[in-house]
Coordinates of C-alpha atoms in Angstrom, one line a residue:
Chain A
M991 CA 8.0 -15.1 -14.3
A992 CA 8.7 -18.9 -13.4
L993 CA 11.5 -18.5 -16.2
S994 CA 13.3 -15.8 -14.5
F995 CA 12.6 -17.4 -11.3
L996 CA 14.2 -20.5 -12.5
S997 CA 17.1 -18.9 -13.7
R998 CA 17.6 -17.0 -10.8
V999 CA 17.6 -20.3 -8.5
S1000 CA 19.4 -22.5 -10.9
S1001 CA 22.4 -19.4 -11.1
Q1002 CA 22.5 -19.4 -7.4
L1003 CA 22.6 -23.5 -7.6
C1004 CA 25.6 -23.4 -10.0
R1005 CA 27.8 -21.3 -8.3
I1006 CA 28.6 -21.4 -4.4
P1007 CA 27.0 -18.6 -3.1
K1008 CA 29.2 -16.5 -0.5
T1009 CA 28.7 -17.9 2.9
I1010 CA 26.4 -16.4 5.4
E1011 CA 27.5 -16.4 8.9
S1012 CA 24.7 -17.0 10.5
Q1013 CA 25.2 -16.5 14.0
S1014 CA 27.2 -12.8 12.8
I1015 CA 24.2 -12.0 10.8
Q1016 CA 21.6 -10.2 12.3
F1017 CA 18.6 -10.6 9.9
N1018 CA 15.5 -9.7 11.3
K1019 CA 14.6 -12.4 13.5
R1020 CA 11.2 -11.4 12.6
L1021 CA 11.4 -12.3 9.0
Y1022 CA 14.4 -14.2 8.2
H1023 CA 15.1 -16.7 10.4
E1024 CA 18.5 -18.7 9.3
K1025 CA 16.3 -21.9 8.0
V1026 CA 14.3 -19.2 5.9
V1027 CA 17.5 -17.9 4.7
D1028 CA 18.8 -21.2 4.2
H1029 CA 16.0 -22.5 1.9
Y1030 CA 16.2 -19.3 0.1
E1031 CA 19.9 -19.7 -0.6
N1032 CA 19.8 -23.2 -1.0
P1033 CA 16.2 -24.5 -2.1
R1034 CA 15.8 -28.2 -2.3
N1035 CA 13.8 -29.9 -4.9
V1036 CA 13.7 -27.1 -7.4
G1037 CA 12.5 -28.1 -10.9
S1038 CA 9.6 -30.3 -12.6
L1039 CA 8.4 -33.5 -12.9
D1040 CA 6.5 -35.0 -16.0
K1041 CA 2.7 -34.2 -15.3
N1042 CA 1.5 -36.4 -17.8
D1043 CA 3.1 -39.3 -15.9
K1044 CA 0.3 -41.2 -14.0
Y1045 CA 2.5 -41.7 -10.9
V1046 CA 2.9 -37.8 -11.1
G1047 CA 0.8 -35.6 -9.2
T1048 CA 0.7 -31.6 -9.4
G1049 CA -0.3 -28.9 -7.4
L1050 CA -0.8 -25.6 -8.6
V1051 CA -2.1 -22.7 -6.0
G1052 CA -2.1 -19.4 -5.6
A1053 CA -2.3 -16.7 -3.0
P1054 CA -4.7 -14.0 -4.0
A1055 CA -3.5 -11.6 -1.0
C1056 CA 0.1 -11.3 -2.3
G1057 CA -0.3 -12.9 -5.8
D1058 CA 2.2 -15.6 -5.1
V1059 CA 2.1 -19.0 -6.9
M1060 CA 3.2 -22.4 -6.2
K1061 CA 3.7 -25.5 -8.0
L1062 CA 4.5 -28.5 -6.3
Q1063 CA 4.8 -32.1 -7.8
I1064 CA 5.1 -35.6 -6.0
R1065 CA 5.7 -38.8 -7.6
V1066 CA 4.6 -42.2 -6.0
D1067 CA 5.9 -45.5 -6.3
E1068 CA 3.3 -48.6 -7.0
T1069 CA 3.1 -48.7 -3.2
G1070 CA 1.7 -45.2 -3.0
K1071 CA 4.8 -43.6 -1.1
I1072 CA 6.1 -40.4 -2.2
V1073 CA 9.2 -41.3 -3.3
E1074 CA 10.3 -37.3 -5.1
S1075 CA 9.0 -34.1 -5.3
R1076 CA 9.7 -30.9 -6.9
F1077 CA 8.6 -27.4 -6.8
K1078 CA 8.8 -23.8 -8.3
T1079 CA 7.5 -21.0 -6.3
F1080 CA 6.8 -17.1 -7.5
G1081 CA 7.0 -15.3 -4.2
C1082 CA 9.0 -14.1 -1.4
G1083 CA 11.5 -15.8 0.7
S1084 CA 9.0 -17.3 3.1
A1085 CA 6.9 -18.7 0.4
I1086 CA 10.2 -20.4 -1.6
A1087 CA 11.2 -21.7 2.2
S1088 CA 7.9 -22.9 2.7
S1089 CA 7.5 -25.1 -0.5
S1090 CA 11.3 -25.9 -0.4
Y1091 CA 10.6 -27.2 3.3
A1092 CA 7.5 -28.9 2.2
T1093 CA 8.7 -30.8 -0.7
E1094 CA 11.5 -32.4 2.1
L1095 CA 8.7 -33.1 4.7
I1096 CA 6.6 -35.1 2.3
K1097 CA 9.5 -37.6 0.8
G1098 CA 8.8 -41.0 2.5
K1099 CA 5.3 -40.5 3.3
T1100 CA 2.0 -41.9 1.9
L1101 CA -0.2 -39.7 0.7
E1102 CA -2.5 -40.1 3.6
Q1103 CA 0.3 -39.2 5.9
A1104 CA 1.5 -36.1 3.2
G1105 CA -2.6 -35.2 3.3
Q1106 CA -2.2 -34.5 7.1
I1107 CA 0.8 -32.1 7.2
R1108 CA -0.5 -29.0 8.5
N1109 CA 0.7 -25.3 7.8
R1110 CA 1.8 -25.2 11.4
E1111 CA 4.3 -27.8 11.2
I1112 CA 6.2 -25.9 8.3
A1113 CA 5.9 -22.5 10.2
E1114 CA 7.1 -24.0 13.3
E1115 CA 10.1 -25.2 11.6
L1116 CA 10.9 -22.0 9.7
K1117 CA 9.8 -20.0 12.1
L1118 CA 7.6 -17.8 10.2
P1119 CA 6.6 -14.6 11.9
P1120 CA 2.7 -14.0 11.9
V1121 CA 2.6 -11.9 8.3
K1122 CA 4.3 -14.6 6.9
L1123 CA 2.0 -17.4 7.8
H1124 CA 0.2 -17.5 4.9
C1125 CA 3.4 -18.8 3.3
S1126 CA 2.9 -22.0 4.9
M1127 CA -0.6 -22.2 4.2
L1128 CA 0.1 -22.1 0.5
A1129 CA 2.3 -25.0 1.1
E1130 CA -0.1 -27.2 2.4
D1131 CA -2.6 -26.3 -0.1
A1132 CA 0.2 -27.3 -2.5
I1133 CA 0.3 -30.2 -1.1
K1134 CA -3.3 -31.3 -0.8
A1135 CA -3.8 -30.1 -4.3
A1136 CA -0.7 -32.4 -5.6
I1137 CA -2.7 -35.5 -3.8
K1138 CA -6.0 -34.7 -5.4
D1139 CA -4.4 -34.5 -8.5
L1140 CA -2.8 -37.6 -8.2
E1141 CA -6.1 -39.2 -7.1
K1142 CA -8.0 -37.9 -9.8
K1143 CA -5.4 -39.5 -12.0
Q1144 CA -5.9 -43.2 -10.5
K1145 CA -9.2 -43.1 -10.3
E1146 CA -9.3 -42.3 -14.1
C1147 CA -6.9 -44.9 -15.2
K1148 CA -8.8 -47.9 -13.5
Chain B
M1106 CA 28.0 -8.1 -8.3
N1107 CA 28.1 -5.2 -6.2
R1108 CA 26.0 -2.5 -7.3
C1109 CA 28.0 0.1 -5.7
G1110 CA 31.7 0.1 -6.6
C1111 CA 32.6 1.5 -3.1
W1112 CA 31.5 -1.9 -1.4
K1113 CA 34.6 -3.9 -1.7
T1114 CA 33.5 -7.0 0.3
S1115 CA 30.1 -8.3 0.2
F1116 CA 27.4 -6.6 2.1
V1117 CA 27.0 -9.6 4.4
T1118 CA 30.7 -9.4 5.6
Q1119 CA 30.6 -5.6 6.4
Y1120 CA 27.2 -6.5 7.9
S1121 CA 29.2 -9.0 10.4
L1122 CA 32.1 -6.9 10.9
K1123 CA 29.2 -3.8 11.8
Q1124 CA 31.1 -1.4 10.4
E1125 CA 29.7 2.2 10.6
K1126 CA 29.8 3.1 7.4
L1127 CA 27.4 0.5 6.6
L1128 CA 24.7 2.8 7.4
S1129 CA 26.6 5.7 5.6
K1130 CA 24.1 8.0 4.2
T1131 CA 26.0 8.4 1.0
W1132 CA 25.4 6.3 -2.0
Y1133 CA 26.9 6.2 -5.5
S1134 CA 25.5 6.0 -8.8
P1135 CA 26.3 2.6 -10.8
S1136 CA 27.9 4.5 -13.5
L1137 CA 30.8 5.4 -11.3
T1138 CA 31.0 2.0 -10.0
R1139 CA 34.6 1.3 -12.1
L1140 CA 36.0 4.1 -10.0
R1141 CA 38.5 3.2 -7.4
S1142 CA 39.2 6.3 -5.6
R1143 CA 36.4 7.0 -2.8
R1144 CA 37.0 10.9 -2.7
T1145 CA 36.8 10.9 -6.8
R1146 CA 33.6 9.3 -6.9
R1147 CA 32.3 11.0 -3.9
F1148 CA 33.3 14.7 -5.6
L1149 CA 32.0 13.3 -9.1
T1150 CA 28.5 12.5 -7.5
F1151 CA 28.4 15.8 -5.9
A1152 CA 29.5 17.5 -9.2
T1153 CA 26.4 15.5 -11.3
L1154 CA 23.9 16.7 -8.5
L1155 CA 25.2 20.1 -8.8
S1156 CA 25.4 20.4 -12.5
S1157 CA 21.6 19.7 -13.3
P1158 CA 19.1 22.6 -12.8
H1159 CA 16.9 20.7 -10.9
S1160 CA 19.7 19.8 -8.1
D1161 CA 19.7 23.7 -7.3
K1162 CA 16.4 23.5 -6.5
V1163 CA 16.5 20.1 -4.0
N1164 CA 19.5 21.3 -2.7
S1165 CA 17.9 24.4 -1.4
L1166 CA 14.8 22.5 -0.2
H1167 CA 13.4 23.1 3.2
C1168 CA 11.2 20.8 5.0
P1169 CA 8.4 23.0 5.5
V1170 CA 7.3 21.4 8.9
N1171 CA 9.6 21.3 11.9
R1172 CA 10.4 17.6 12.3
E1173 CA 10.7 17.9 16.1
D1174 CA 6.7 17.9 15.9
F1175 CA 6.6 14.6 14.6
P1176 CA 8.6 12.5 17.7
I1177 CA 7.8 9.3 15.9
L1178 CA 10.1 9.9 13.0
H1179 CA 13.3 10.1 15.6
Q1180 CA 13.6 6.4 16.3
T1181 CA 15.9 3.9 15.4
I1182 CA 14.2 0.6 13.7
E1183 CA 16.5 -2.7 13.7
N1184 CA 19.8 -1.0 12.4
G1185 CA 19.3 2.1 11.5
K1186 CA 17.3 5.4 11.7
L1187 CA 13.6 5.5 10.7
V1188 CA 13.0 6.7 7.4
Y1189 CA 9.3 6.7 7.0
L1190 CA 8.1 6.4 3.5
D1191 CA 4.6 4.8 3.7
S1192 CA 2.6 8.0 4.2
A1193 CA 0.1 7.0 1.7
A1194 CA -0.6 4.0 4.0
T1195 CA -1.4 6.3 7.2
S1196 CA 0.5 9.7 8.0
Q1197 CA 2.7 10.1 11.2
K1198 CA 0.6 12.9 13.6
P1199 CA 1.9 15.9 15.0
L1200 CA 2.4 16.9 18.6
V1201 CA -1.1 19.4 18.2
V1202 CA -3.1 16.8 17.1
L1203 CA -1.9 14.5 20.0
E1204 CA -2.1 17.4 22.3
A1205 CA -5.7 17.7 21.0
L1206 CA -6.9 14.1 21.7
R1207 CA -5.3 14.5 25.0
N1208 CA -6.8 17.6 26.0
Y1209 CA -10.2 16.6 25.2
Y1210 CA -10.1 13.6 27.3
L1211 CA -8.5 15.9 30.1
H1212 CA -10.8 18.5 30.4
N1213 CA -13.7 18.4 27.4
N1214 CA -15.0 14.7 27.3
A1215 CA -18.7 14.1 27.6
N1216 CA -21.2 12.9 25.0
V1217 CA -22.2 15.3 22.4
H1218 CA -25.5 17.1 21.0
R1219 CA -28.1 17.1 23.9
G1220 CA -26.6 17.3 27.5
A1221 CA -27.7 20.0 29.6
H1222 CA -24.3 20.0 31.7
T1223 CA -21.2 22.2 30.7
L1224 CA -19.0 19.3 29.5
S1225 CA -21.5 18.1 27.0
A1226 CA -21.7 21.9 25.6
R1227 CA -17.9 22.0 25.5
A1228 CA -17.7 18.7 23.8
T1229 CA -20.2 19.4 21.4
E1230 CA -18.7 23.0 20.8
A1231 CA -15.2 21.3 20.3
Y1232 CA -16.8 18.6 17.9
E1233 CA -18.9 20.7 15.8
R1234 CA -15.8 23.3 15.6
A1235 CA -13.8 20.5 14.2
R1236 CA -16.8 20.0 11.6
Q1237 CA -16.7 23.7 10.4
T1238 CA -12.9 23.6 10.3
L1239 CA -13.1 20.9 7.9
Q1240 CA -16.0 22.5 5.9
H1241 CA -13.6 25.5 5.4
F1242 CA -10.7 23.5 4.7
I1243 CA -12.4 21.8 1.6
G1244 CA -14.4 25.1 0.6
A1245 CA -17.9 23.2 1.3
E1246 CA -20.7 25.6 1.5
S1247 CA -22.0 24.7 4.5
R1248 CA -21.1 23.0 7.4
E1249 CA -24.2 20.1 7.0
Q1250 CA -22.7 19.2 4.1
V1251 CA -19.6 17.6 5.6
I1252 CA -20.8 14.4 7.3
F1253 CA -18.1 12.4 9.7
T1254 CA -17.6 8.7 9.3
R1255 CA -15.2 6.3 10.5
N1256 CA -13.1 7.0 6.9
A1257 CA -13.4 7.2 3.6
T1258 CA -14.4 3.5 3.3
E1259 CA -17.1 3.9 5.1
A1260 CA -18.2 7.0 3.6
I1261 CA -18.1 5.5 0.0
N1262 CA -20.3 2.8 1.5
L1263 CA -22.8 5.2 3.2
V1264 CA -23.0 6.6 -0.4
A1265 CA -23.4 3.0 -1.7
Y1266 CA -26.1 2.0 0.6
A1267 CA -28.2 5.3 1.2
W1268 CA -28.2 6.7 -2.3
G1269 CA -27.5 3.4 -4.6
L1270 CA -30.2 1.4 -3.1
D1271 CA -32.8 4.2 -3.6
N1272 CA -31.7 5.6 -6.9
L1273 CA -30.2 2.6 -8.9
K1274 CA -32.5 0.1 -10.8
P1275 CA -31.5 -2.8 -12.8
G1276 CA -29.5 -1.8 -16.3
D1277 CA -28.4 1.6 -14.8
E1278 CA -24.6 1.9 -15.2
L1279 CA -22.0 2.7 -12.8
I1280 CA -18.3 3.8 -13.8
L1281 CA -15.3 3.1 -12.0
A1282 CA -11.8 2.7 -13.0
T1283 CA -9.4 -0.4 -12.6
S1284 CA -7.0 1.8 -10.7
N1285 CA -9.6 2.7 -7.9
H1286 CA -8.6 1.6 -4.3
H1287 CA -10.8 -1.6 -3.2
S1288 CA -13.1 1.0 -1.2
N1289 CA -14.1 2.6 -4.3
I1290 CA -15.1 -0.8 -5.8
V1291 CA -16.4 -3.2 -3.5
P1292 CA -19.2 -1.4 -2.1
W1293 CA -20.3 -0.8 -5.7
Q1294 CA -20.4 -4.5 -6.5
L1295 CA -22.5 -5.3 -3.5
I1296 CA -24.8 -2.7 -4.7
A1297 CA -24.8 -3.6 -8.2
S1298 CA -25.5 -7.1 -7.0
R1299 CA -28.3 -5.8 -4.8
T1300 CA -29.9 -3.7 -7.4
G1301 CA -29.3 -5.3 -10.8
A1302 CA -27.0 -2.0 -11.6
V1303 CA -23.9 -2.8 -14.0
L1304 CA -20.0 -1.7 -13.6
K1305 CA -18.5 -0.5 -16.1
Y1306 CA -14.4 0.4 -15.7
V1307 CA -12.5 2.9 -17.0
V1308 CA -9.1 1.0 -18.2
L1309 CA -5.5 2.6 -18.2
D1310 CA -4.0 4.8 -21.0
S1311 CA -0.6 4.6 -22.4
Q1312 CA 0.8 6.8 -19.9
Q1313 CA -0.7 4.3 -17.1
Q1314 CA -3.1 7.1 -16.1
D1315 CA -6.9 6.7 -15.9
S1316 CA -7.9 7.4 -19.4
L1317 CA -10.1 10.3 -20.0
E1318 CA -11.4 9.1 -23.6
S1319 CA -12.2 5.9 -21.7
F1320 CA -14.4 8.0 -19.1
K1321 CA -15.8 10.0 -22.2
S1322 CA -16.9 6.8 -24.1
L1323 CA -18.3 5.0 -21.5
L1324 CA -20.3 7.7 -20.6
E1325 CA -21.7 8.0 -24.1
S1326 CA -24.3 5.1 -23.4
G1327 CA -26.8 7.6 -21.4
K1328 CA -27.5 4.8 -18.6
V1329 CA -24.5 5.8 -16.5
R1330 CA -25.8 7.2 -13.0
L1331 CA -22.6 7.4 -11.1
V1332 CA -18.7 7.9 -11.7
A1333 CA -16.5 6.7 -8.8
C1334 CA -12.9 7.7 -9.4
S1335 CA -10.1 8.7 -7.2
H1336 CA -8.3 12.2 -7.1
V1337 CA -4.7 10.9 -7.1
S1338 CA -4.0 7.2 -7.7
N1339 CA -2.4 5.4 -4.3
V1340 CA -0.1 3.1 -6.6
L1341 CA 0.3 5.1 -9.9
G1342 CA 0.2 8.4 -8.8
F1343 CA -1.3 10.4 -11.1
I1344 CA -3.3 13.0 -10.4
N1345 CA -6.9 13.1 -12.7
D1346 CA -8.8 16.0 -14.2
I1347 CA -11.7 15.8 -11.7
K1348 CA -13.1 19.1 -13.4
Q1349 CA -13.2 17.5 -16.8
I1350 CA -14.7 14.2 -15.6
T1351 CA -17.3 16.1 -13.7
Q1352 CA -18.4 18.1 -16.3
W1353 CA -18.4 15.2 -18.9
A1354 CA -20.8 13.1 -16.4
H1355 CA -23.1 16.0 -15.6
S1356 CA -23.8 16.5 -19.0
A1357 CA -24.5 12.7 -19.4
G1358 CA -26.9 13.2 -16.3
A1359 CA -24.5 11.3 -14.2
L1360 CA -23.1 11.9 -10.5
V1361 CA -19.7 12.0 -9.5
L1362 CA -17.9 10.4 -6.4
V1363 CA -14.2 11.5 -5.8
D1364 CA -11.9 9.5 -3.6
A1365 CA -9.6 12.5 -2.2
C1366 CA -7.5 10.2 0.2
Q1367 CA -4.2 10.5 -1.7
S1368 CA -5.1 14.5 -2.7
V1369 CA -6.6 16.2 0.3
P1370 CA -3.8 15.7 2.7
H1371 CA -1.0 17.2 0.0
M1372 CA -2.9 19.8 -2.1
P1373 CA -5.4 22.3 -1.6
V1374 CA -8.8 20.7 -2.9
N1375 CA -11.7 23.0 -3.4
V1376 CA -15.2 20.7 -4.0
V1377 CA -17.1 23.8 -5.1
D1378 CA -14.3 24.2 -7.7
L1379 CA -14.3 20.4 -8.8
D1380 CA -17.8 20.6 -8.7
C1381 CA -18.0 16.9 -7.7
D1382 CA -21.2 15.5 -6.0
F1383 CA -19.6 13.3 -3.6
L1384 CA -16.1 13.5 -2.3
V1385 CA -14.2 11.2 0.5
A1386 CA -11.1 11.5 2.6
S1387 CA -9.6 9.5 5.6
G1388 CA -8.6 11.6 8.4
H1389 CA -5.3 9.4 9.2
K1390 CA -3.8 10.2 6.1
M1391 CA -3.8 13.7 6.6
C1392 CA -2.1 13.9 10.0
G1393 CA -5.3 13.0 11.8
P1394 CA -6.1 10.2 14.0
T1395 CA -7.6 6.8 12.8
G1396 CA -11.2 6.5 13.6
I1397 CA -12.4 9.4 11.7
G1398 CA -13.1 10.5 8.2
F1399 CA -15.5 12.4 6.4
L1400 CA -18.2 12.2 3.4
Y1401 CA -18.9 15.9 1.7
G1402 CA -21.9 15.6 -0.2
K1403 CA -23.9 18.6 -2.4
E1404 CA -26.7 19.7 -0.2
S1405 CA -29.8 18.5 -2.1
L1406 CA -28.3 15.2 -2.4
L1407 CA -27.6 14.5 0.8
E1408 CA -30.9 16.1 1.9
N1409 CA -32.6 13.2 -0.4
M1410 CA -30.9 10.3 0.8
S1411 CA -32.3 7.7 3.2
P1412 CA -30.0 7.2 6.2
F1413 CA -27.7 4.7 6.3
L1414 CA -27.0 3.2 9.8
G1415 CA -29.7 3.7 12.4
G1416 CA -29.7 4.5 15.9
G1417 CA -29.2 7.3 18.4
E1418 CA -28.2 10.8 17.2
M1419 CA -30.2 10.2 13.9
I1420 CA -33.6 10.1 14.8
A1421 CA -36.3 12.8 15.5
E1422 CA -39.1 10.8 17.2
V1423 CA -39.2 6.9 17.6
Y1424 CA -42.7 4.8 17.6
E1425 CA -43.0 1.3 17.6
D1426 CA -43.1 0.8 13.7
Y1427 CA -41.5 3.8 12.4
S1428 CA -39.3 6.6 13.2
T1429 CA -38.5 9.8 11.7
F1430 CA -35.0 11.4 11.2
S1431 CA -33.1 14.1 12.1
V1432 CA -31.9 17.1 10.1
L1433 CA -28.3 17.0 8.2
P1434 CA -25.8 16.0 9.2
H1435 CA -27.0 14.2 12.0
K1436 CA -29.3 11.9 10.1
L1437 CA -26.3 10.4 8.4
E1438 CA -24.5 10.1 11.6
A1439 CA -25.8 7.4 13.9
G1440 CA -24.9 6.7 17.8
T1441 CA -22.0 8.3 19.5
P1442 CA -19.2 9.6 17.0
A1443 CA -15.9 9.6 17.4
I1444 CA -15.8 12.7 18.9
A1445 CA -12.2 13.2 20.0
E1446 CA -11.1 11.9 16.9
A1447 CA -12.8 14.7 15.3
V1448 CA -11.4 17.0 17.3
G1449 CA -8.0 15.7 16.6
L1450 CA -9.0 16.1 12.9
G1451 CA -9.5 19.5 13.3
A1452 CA -6.4 20.1 15.3
A1453 CA -4.6 18.2 12.0
V1454 CA -6.3 20.4 9.6
E1455 CA -5.4 23.7 11.3
Y1456 CA -1.7 22.4 11.6
L1457 CA -1.9 21.9 7.4
Q1458 CA -3.6 25.3 6.8
E1459 CA -1.1 26.9 8.8
I1460 CA 2.0 25.4 6.8
G1461 CA -0.1 26.1 3.7
L1462 CA -1.8 23.4 1.2
D1463 CA 0.5 25.2 -1.7
V1464 CA 3.4 25.0 0.2
I1465 CA 3.3 21.3 1.3
H1466 CA 2.2 20.6 -2.6
S1467 CA 5.3 22.8 -4.1
Y1468 CA 7.7 21.1 -1.5
E1469 CA 6.4 17.7 -2.3
K1470 CA 6.6 18.1 -6.2
C1471 CA 10.0 18.9 -5.8
L1472 CA 10.9 16.0 -3.5
S1473 CA 9.2 13.7 -5.7
E1474 CA 11.1 14.7 -8.5
Y1475 CA 14.2 13.9 -6.9
L1476 CA 12.7 10.5 -5.6
Y1477 CA 11.6 9.7 -9.3
R1478 CA 14.7 10.7 -11.0
H1479 CA 16.9 8.7 -9.0
L1480 CA 14.8 5.5 -8.7
K1481 CA 15.1 5.7 -12.5
D1482 CA 18.6 5.1 -12.5
I1483 CA 18.3 1.9 -10.7
P1484 CA 19.2 -1.1 -13.3
N1485 CA 15.8 -3.3 -14.4
I1486 CA 13.2 -1.0 -12.5
T1487 CA 9.9 -0.4 -13.6
I1488 CA 8.2 2.4 -12.1
Y1489 CA 4.3 2.4 -12.5
G1490 CA 2.7 5.4 -13.6
P1491 CA 2.7 8.5 -16.0
Q1492 CA 6.8 9.0 -16.9
D1493 CA 6.0 13.2 -17.1
I1494 CA 7.2 13.9 -13.4
T1495 CA 4.9 17.0 -13.5
K1496 CA 1.9 14.6 -13.7
R1497 CA 2.9 12.8 -10.5
V1498 CA 2.6 13.1 -7.1
G1499 CA 5.0 12.1 -4.1
L1500 CA 4.6 8.3 -4.5
C1501 CA 6.3 5.8 -6.5
C1502 CA 5.4 2.2 -7.1
F1503 CA 8.1 0.0 -8.5
N1504 CA 9.4 -3.4 -9.0
I1505 CA 12.5 -4.5 -9.4
K1506 CA 13.6 -7.6 -12.0
G1507 CA 14.3 -10.6 -10.3
I1508 CA 13.7 -9.3 -6.5
H1509 CA 9.9 -9.9 -4.5
A1510 CA 8.8 -6.7 -3.5
S1511 CA 8.0 -8.3 -0.1
D1512 CA 11.5 -9.6 0.1
L1513 CA 12.6 -6.2 -0.5
A1514 CA 10.4 -4.3 1.8
A1515 CA 11.7 -7.1 4.4
V1516 CA 15.3 -6.3 3.7
L1517 CA 14.7 -2.6 3.9
D1518 CA 13.3 -2.7 7.1
L1519 CA 16.4 -4.1 8.3
E1520 CA 17.9 -0.4 7.5
G1521 CA 14.8 1.4 9.0
V1522 CA 13.2 2.0 5.6
A1523 CA 9.5 2.0 6.0
I1524 CA 7.9 0.9 2.6
R1525 CA 4.8 -0.7 1.8
S1526 CA 4.7 -4.0 -0.5
G1527 CA 1.5 -5.7 -2.2
H1528 CA -1.2 -4.8 -4.2
H1529 CA -1.8 -1.7 -1.9
C1530 CA -5.9 -2.7 -2.2
A1531 CA -5.7 -2.6 -5.8
Q1532 CA -5.9 -6.2 -7.3
L1533 CA -7.4 -4.9 -10.3
L1534 CA -4.9 -2.6 -11.0
H1535 CA -2.2 -5.0 -10.5
R1536 CA -3.8 -7.7 -12.7
S1537 CA -4.0 -5.3 -15.5
L1538 CA -0.5 -4.5 -15.1
G1539 CA 0.3 -7.9 -15.1
I1540 CA 2.2 -8.0 -11.7
S1541 CA 1.4 -9.6 -8.7
G1542 CA 2.2 -7.2 -6.2
S1543 CA 5.0 -4.2 -5.9
A1544 CA 7.0 -1.6 -3.5
R1545 CA 5.7 1.5 -2.7
A1546 CA 7.6 4.5 -1.5
S1547 CA 5.4 7.7 -0.5
L1548 CA 6.1 10.9 0.4
Y1549 CA 4.7 13.4 3.2
M1550 CA 5.7 17.0 4.1
Y1551 CA 8.1 15.6 6.6
N1552 CA 10.1 13.7 4.6
T1553 CA 13.5 15.3 3.7
K1554 CA 16.0 15.0 0.5
E1555 CA 18.3 13.4 3.3
E1556 CA 15.9 10.7 3.7
I1557 CA 15.7 10.2 0.1
D1558 CA 19.4 9.9 -0.4
S1559 CA 19.3 7.4 3.1
F1560 CA 16.7 5.3 1.1
M1561 CA 18.5 5.2 -1.9
G1562 CA 21.5 3.9 -0.2
S1563 CA 19.3 1.3 1.6
L1564 CA 17.9 0.6 -1.9
Y1565 CA 21.1 -0.4 -3.6
R1566 CA 22.3 -2.2 -0.5
S1567 CA 19.4 -4.4 -0.2
I1568 CA 19.3 -5.0 -3.9
D1569 CA 22.9 -6.3 -3.7
I1570 CA 21.8 -9.0 -1.2
L1571 CA 18.9 -10.0 -2.5
K1572 CA 20.5 -10.6 -5.9
R1573 CA 23.8 -12.3 -4.7

């Protein structure tokens, strides 16, 4: 599942996709805003970090309603600032876009700041329609799960 | 890589040019993609269609309904004419049903059953006539066996609470199927947790149907009190052999509840012939309005059931600390019923009977064979359910490798094609198939061969976009 997704994404990353003239494409405004299309076609920060690294937190969340799965990983530096993040998502275009945008949103933030990110920020940025709001919720859950995992690790290390 | 050879440029560029041919109804099988000449390709596709014996049948297929009866079908959605392939979720309603609803509220609306005035008598007569129409439709022996509910879900809950709470004790077994709709799983879970009954599940066989062997072997425990299964699966599209299941269940001392939501609208169903103990269906899937469904039950079972909901209509006498209850069917219908909706459902049933359920069933069989055969041609597609077309009804749940069903449905919607994506209220089934969701195209008597052709064209174009 994740492998086929990754191979599809990396094949998209390897070749330059056909240009989408976003003004002339009448993608349904209800579902595929140009920002969603952009993240879907050019997802940011796809991949994995070493989950055993003590500076890496891994959040793996699933949405029972649609069966989508999101893995979001964060790496922090010694000061606790998020310096890198990666995601892998099995899901629809909006889920991919939400997690891709989430990895951009949290970079440079502290764990506390990242934990305050709400799904509506993601939904508003991507102009997600009501039927796809749960994708942004999943991204918020994934961020929180990654932070929780990192905090747990750091507590165990002490 | 373009799936269809006729598109020389990408779908995206054509879309931006707003070419009319973008919405062309013709489509080409992938095996013809190498041919350059459009005329040759069109001829060969036509020839292929003509050459098969099935194509004679499907080319001479006439839709048994007048599509003008369904005004909602004649509209444009986004960039294309509506192609409605989601009747398994809810059906469209013919004008006669809309007229019946309107007529009821214009001329006959009053509360039913106890009014002394003329309007009340007319409303009661219309409501009870609808009940009788339904009784004859399913072959029930008396009208008291037809209980109006809000939908099939409420009907199953009615049996679960009114029969289950009184009759189940710890250790009793209930047989369900992993392919059941959630409405035929969750109420039993709620009741099992209250009564200590145990749930057992029938698995799928190699053909992705409910395994009859599994039914048989689960019934051998001797502790089964009820079997709750579907007549037709809303995901896998198979038809269960209810007569056989009922025979085995009754020999083992178990009752049978049949979820007939996907069968009653599409084929003749006779409850005496099936010999099931309970049967449920929803009005909105059979051309009736939303908010109405029914439960059929054998008279002795319904007589012995406690009330489900309490309130007006279902009582005989009310005292401070107890009440006595009305006779069937009123005992199980509390409160002011959905009178207009019942009248609408009666009109829907009459509409279906006028066309003939046999006619509807054989038309849909032909159409569903056409749909299945053409879907199978798509590379990397998995269609769930039996591969034997004779065992399938007019719905196909499928997945295409590398494409999320939700994205497919969204892109198809851009061309006006309405399909469903998700788990179709069957999470257990999807989990057992190892998938998170699927896309579903479901047919009804108002769909046509041309619509399926249009769907296939849109599908190929959508796959092109999503796999770019």
